[in-house]
Amino acid sequence: MMRLLWLLPMLLFPLLAASAPGVDAFTATPTDDGGQTYTLSLQVLLFMTALSLLPAALLLMTSFTRIVIVLAILRQALGTQNTPSNQILVGLALFLTAFVMMPVFQESYLVGVKPYLEEQVNFTTALENAAKPVRDFMFAQTRESDLALFAELSRNEEIASRADVPFSMLLPAFATSELKTGFQIGFLIFIPFLIIDLVVASILMSMGMMMLSPLIISLPFKIMLFVLIDGWSLVFGTLASSFLV
């Protein structure tokens, strides 16, 4: 997680590269009464601002969006209302995101952040090196149609290769593709549980029990089916494998 905290601010704030080199992060100025006043530099201010945008980056630049959508649709398909709770779903999505994205973050740390911390490269070079694995991951999950849509909307006709695609265009295209993929996987998961609801509703209507809610009867059958097929392992395995290229 510490590597993630170092990496995402570098990806989010290329303006940091324009700051003056050699500016002290912390300065002390003597006062007339013999004391001292302390001032933070602009670099530290921008870095802390970047950390405040870390949740937004986690949502839009990683696998979190697809995972949390699928888990939410799964809960809706089961019909268990608030079980698992939103906190549990978000926690599961966060840990699955960390599992899926860890190779990407490790590569970015090794080629970008670590050389910068060891003062082997300057900030601009470190930023470009650290962004490359993240961009490759996002490109691998982005549909060409979505990328073409935002290229058309931005009226950018100078894109000849992936290197020419700016983050401002890649990010919304990636988010749109993740939404589509998440709903597609959720649809496939929803179908078996919908069939159970239809069968139970048909049986109840044929028995004349129209006042009894089919959801009350179908819920234990759906839970039993999900447990017998080891549903959580199947869902988690499908989500993780869907990001493999």
PDB file of N, CA and C in Angstrom, residues 77-78 190-204 214-215 217-226 229:
ATOM      1  N   ALA A  77     -29.233 -10.105  -7.374  1.00  0.00           N
ATOM      2  CA  ALA A  77     -29.747 -11.343  -7.941  1.00  0.00           C
ATOM      3  C   ALA A  77     -30.128 -12.345  -6.861  1.00  0.00           C
ATOM      4  N   LEU A  78     -29.334 -12.396  -5.793  1.00  0.00           N
ATOM      5  CA  LEU A  78     -29.653 -13.287  -4.691  1.00  0.00           C
ATOM      6  C   LEU A  78     -30.907 -12.841  -3.953  1.00  0.00           C
ATOM      7  N   PHE A 190     -26.886 -12.969 -13.281  1.00  0.00           N
ATOM      8  CA  PHE A 190     -28.272 -12.763 -12.877  1.00  0.00           C
ATOM      9  C   PHE A 190     -29.207 -13.829 -13.449  1.00  0.00           C
ATOM     10  N   ILE A 191     -28.903 -14.354 -14.647  1.00  0.00           N
ATOM     11  CA  ILE A 191     -29.821 -15.246 -15.358  1.00  0.00           C
ATOM     12  C   ILE A 191     -30.224 -16.482 -14.550  1.00  0.00           C
ATOM     13  N   PRO A 192     -29.296 -17.269 -13.969  1.00  0.00           N
ATOM     14  CA  PRO A 192     -29.728 -18.466 -13.224  1.00  0.00           C
ATOM     15  C   PRO A 192     -30.680 -18.144 -12.067  1.00  0.00           C
ATOM     16  N   PHE A 193     -30.421 -17.061 -11.352  1.00  0.00           N
ATOM     17  CA  PHE A 193     -31.288 -16.702 -10.232  1.00  0.00           C
ATOM     18  C   PHE A 193     -32.650 -16.217 -10.731  1.00  0.00           C
ATOM     19  N   LEU A 194     -32.672 -15.565 -11.887  1.00  0.00           N
ATOM     20  CA  LEU A 194     -33.949 -15.144 -12.460  1.00  0.00           C
ATOM     21  C   LEU A 194     -34.797 -16.350 -12.854  1.00  0.00           C
ATOM     22  N   ILE A 195     -34.152 -17.389 -13.367  1.00  0.00           N
ATOM     23  CA  ILE A 195     -34.878 -18.608 -13.735  1.00  0.00           C
ATOM     24  C   ILE A 195     -35.519 -19.238 -12.502  1.00  0.00           C
ATOM     25  N   ILE A 196     -34.785 -19.266 -11.394  1.00  0.00           N
ATOM     26  CA  ILE A 196     -35.344 -19.814 -10.154  1.00  0.00           C
ATOM     27  C   ILE A 196     -36.562 -19.008  -9.709  1.00  0.00           C
ATOM     28  N   ASP A 197     -36.474 -17.672  -9.803  1.00  0.00           N
ATOM     29  CA  ASP A 197     -37.620 -16.831  -9.435  1.00  0.00           C
ATOM     30  C   ASP A 197     -38.828 -17.126 -10.322  1.00  0.00           C
ATOM     31  N   LEU A 198     -38.606 -17.310 -11.636  1.00  0.00           N
ATOM     32  CA  LEU A 198     -39.711 -17.587 -12.551  1.00  0.00           C
ATOM     33  C   LEU A 198     -40.346 -18.943 -12.267  1.00  0.00           C
ATOM     34  N   VAL A 199     -39.514 -19.955 -11.996  1.00  0.00           N
ATOM     35  CA  VAL A 199     -40.046 -21.288 -11.703  1.00  0.00           C
ATOM     36  C   VAL A 199     -40.871 -21.266 -10.422  1.00  0.00           C
ATOM     37  N   VAL A 200     -40.356 -20.634  -9.392  1.00  0.00           N
ATOM     38  CA  VAL A 200     -41.078 -20.570  -8.117  1.00  0.00           C
ATOM     39  C   VAL A 200     -42.377 -19.796  -8.279  1.00  0.00           C
ATOM     40  N   ALA A 201     -42.333 -18.666  -9.015  1.00  0.00           N
ATOM     41  CA  ALA A 201     -43.551 -17.874  -9.221  1.00  0.00           C
ATOM     42  C   ALA A 201     -44.597 -18.670  -9.999  1.00  0.00           C
ATOM     43  N   SER A 202     -44.171 -19.444 -10.993  1.00  0.00           N
ATOM     44  CA  SER A 202     -45.116 -20.264 -11.775  1.00  0.00           C
ATOM     45  C   SER A 202     -45.758 -21.338 -10.916  1.00  0.00           C
ATOM     46  N   ILE A 203     -44.959 -21.978 -10.060  1.00  0.00           N
ATOM     47  CA  ILE A 203     -45.501 -23.025  -9.192  1.00  0.00           C
ATOM     48  C   ILE A 203     -46.512 -22.442  -8.207  1.00  0.00           C
ATOM     49  N   LEU A 204     -46.202 -21.293  -7.621  1.00  0.00           N
ATOM     50  CA  LEU A 204     -47.106 -20.676  -6.667  1.00  0.00           C
ATOM     51  C   LEU A 204     -48.414 -20.257  -7.332  1.00  0.00           C
ATOM     52  N   PRO A 214     -43.214 -14.685  -4.147  1.00  0.00           N
ATOM     53  CA  PRO A 214     -42.270 -15.708  -4.644  1.00  0.00           C
ATOM     54  C   PRO A 214     -40.863 -15.520  -4.105  1.00  0.00           C
ATOM     55  N   LEU A 215     -40.487 -14.290  -3.771  1.00  0.00           N
ATOM     56  CA  LEU A 215     -39.131 -14.045  -3.281  1.00  0.00           C
ATOM     57  C   LEU A 215     -38.867 -14.756  -1.966  1.00  0.00           C
ATOM     58  N   ILE A 217     -40.015 -17.637  -1.028  1.00  0.00           N
ATOM     59  CA  ILE A 217     -39.794 -19.058  -1.291  1.00  0.00           C
ATOM     60  C   ILE A 217     -38.508 -19.295  -2.073  1.00  0.00           C
ATOM     61  N   SER A 218     -38.232 -18.421  -3.037  1.00  0.00           N
ATOM     62  CA  SER A 218     -37.065 -18.646  -3.901  1.00  0.00           C
ATOM     63  C   SER A 218     -35.748 -18.300  -3.216  1.00  0.00           C
ATOM     64  N   LEU A 219     -35.774 -17.441  -2.200  1.00  0.00           N
ATOM     65  CA  LEU A 219     -34.527 -17.016  -1.558  1.00  0.00           C
ATOM     66  C   LEU A 219     -33.713 -18.187  -1.013  1.00  0.00           C
ATOM     67  N   PRO A 220     -34.273 -19.091  -0.221  1.00  0.00           N
ATOM     68  CA  PRO A 220     -33.434 -20.204   0.271  1.00  0.00           C
ATOM     69  C   PRO A 220     -32.918 -21.108  -0.844  1.00  0.00           C
ATOM     70  N   PHE A 221     -33.701 -21.273  -1.911  1.00  0.00           N
ATOM     71  CA  PHE A 221     -33.226 -22.095  -3.031  1.00  0.00           C
ATOM     72  C   PHE A 221     -32.042 -21.425  -3.742  1.00  0.00           C
ATOM     73  N   LYS A 222     -32.111 -20.102  -3.900  1.00  0.00           N
ATOM     74  CA  LYS A 222     -31.006 -19.387  -4.551  1.00  0.00           C
ATOM     75  C   LYS A 222     -29.752 -19.431  -3.686  1.00  0.00           C
ATOM     76  N   ILE A 223     -29.923 -19.263  -2.388  1.00  0.00           N
ATOM     77  CA  ILE A 223     -28.761 -19.331  -1.496  1.00  0.00           C
ATOM     78  C   ILE A 223     -28.168 -20.735  -1.509  1.00  0.00           C
ATOM     79  N   MET A 224     -29.030 -21.757  -1.469  1.00  0.00           N
ATOM     80  CA  MET A 224     -28.544 -23.131  -1.492  1.00  0.00           C
ATOM     81  C   MET A 224     -27.783 -23.424  -2.786  1.00  0.00           C
ATOM     82  N   LEU A 225     -28.339 -22.983  -3.927  1.00  0.00           N
ATOM     83  CA  LEU A 225     -27.658 -23.184  -5.207  1.00  0.00           C
ATOM     84  C   LEU A 225     -26.304 -22.481  -5.222  1.00  0.00           C
ATOM     85  N   PHE A 226     -26.268 -21.264  -4.720  1.00  0.00           N
ATOM     86  CA  PHE A 226     -25.029 -20.485  -4.736  1.00  0.00           C
ATOM     87  C   PHE A 226     -23.962 -21.127  -3.865  1.00  0.00           C
ATOM     88  N   ILE A 229     -22.613 -24.634  -5.500  1.00  0.00           N
ATOM     89  CA  ILE A 229     -21.687 -24.500  -6.638  1.00  0.00           C
ATOM     90  C   ILE A 229     -20.440 -23.711  -6.265  1.00  0.00           C
TER      91      ILE A 229
END
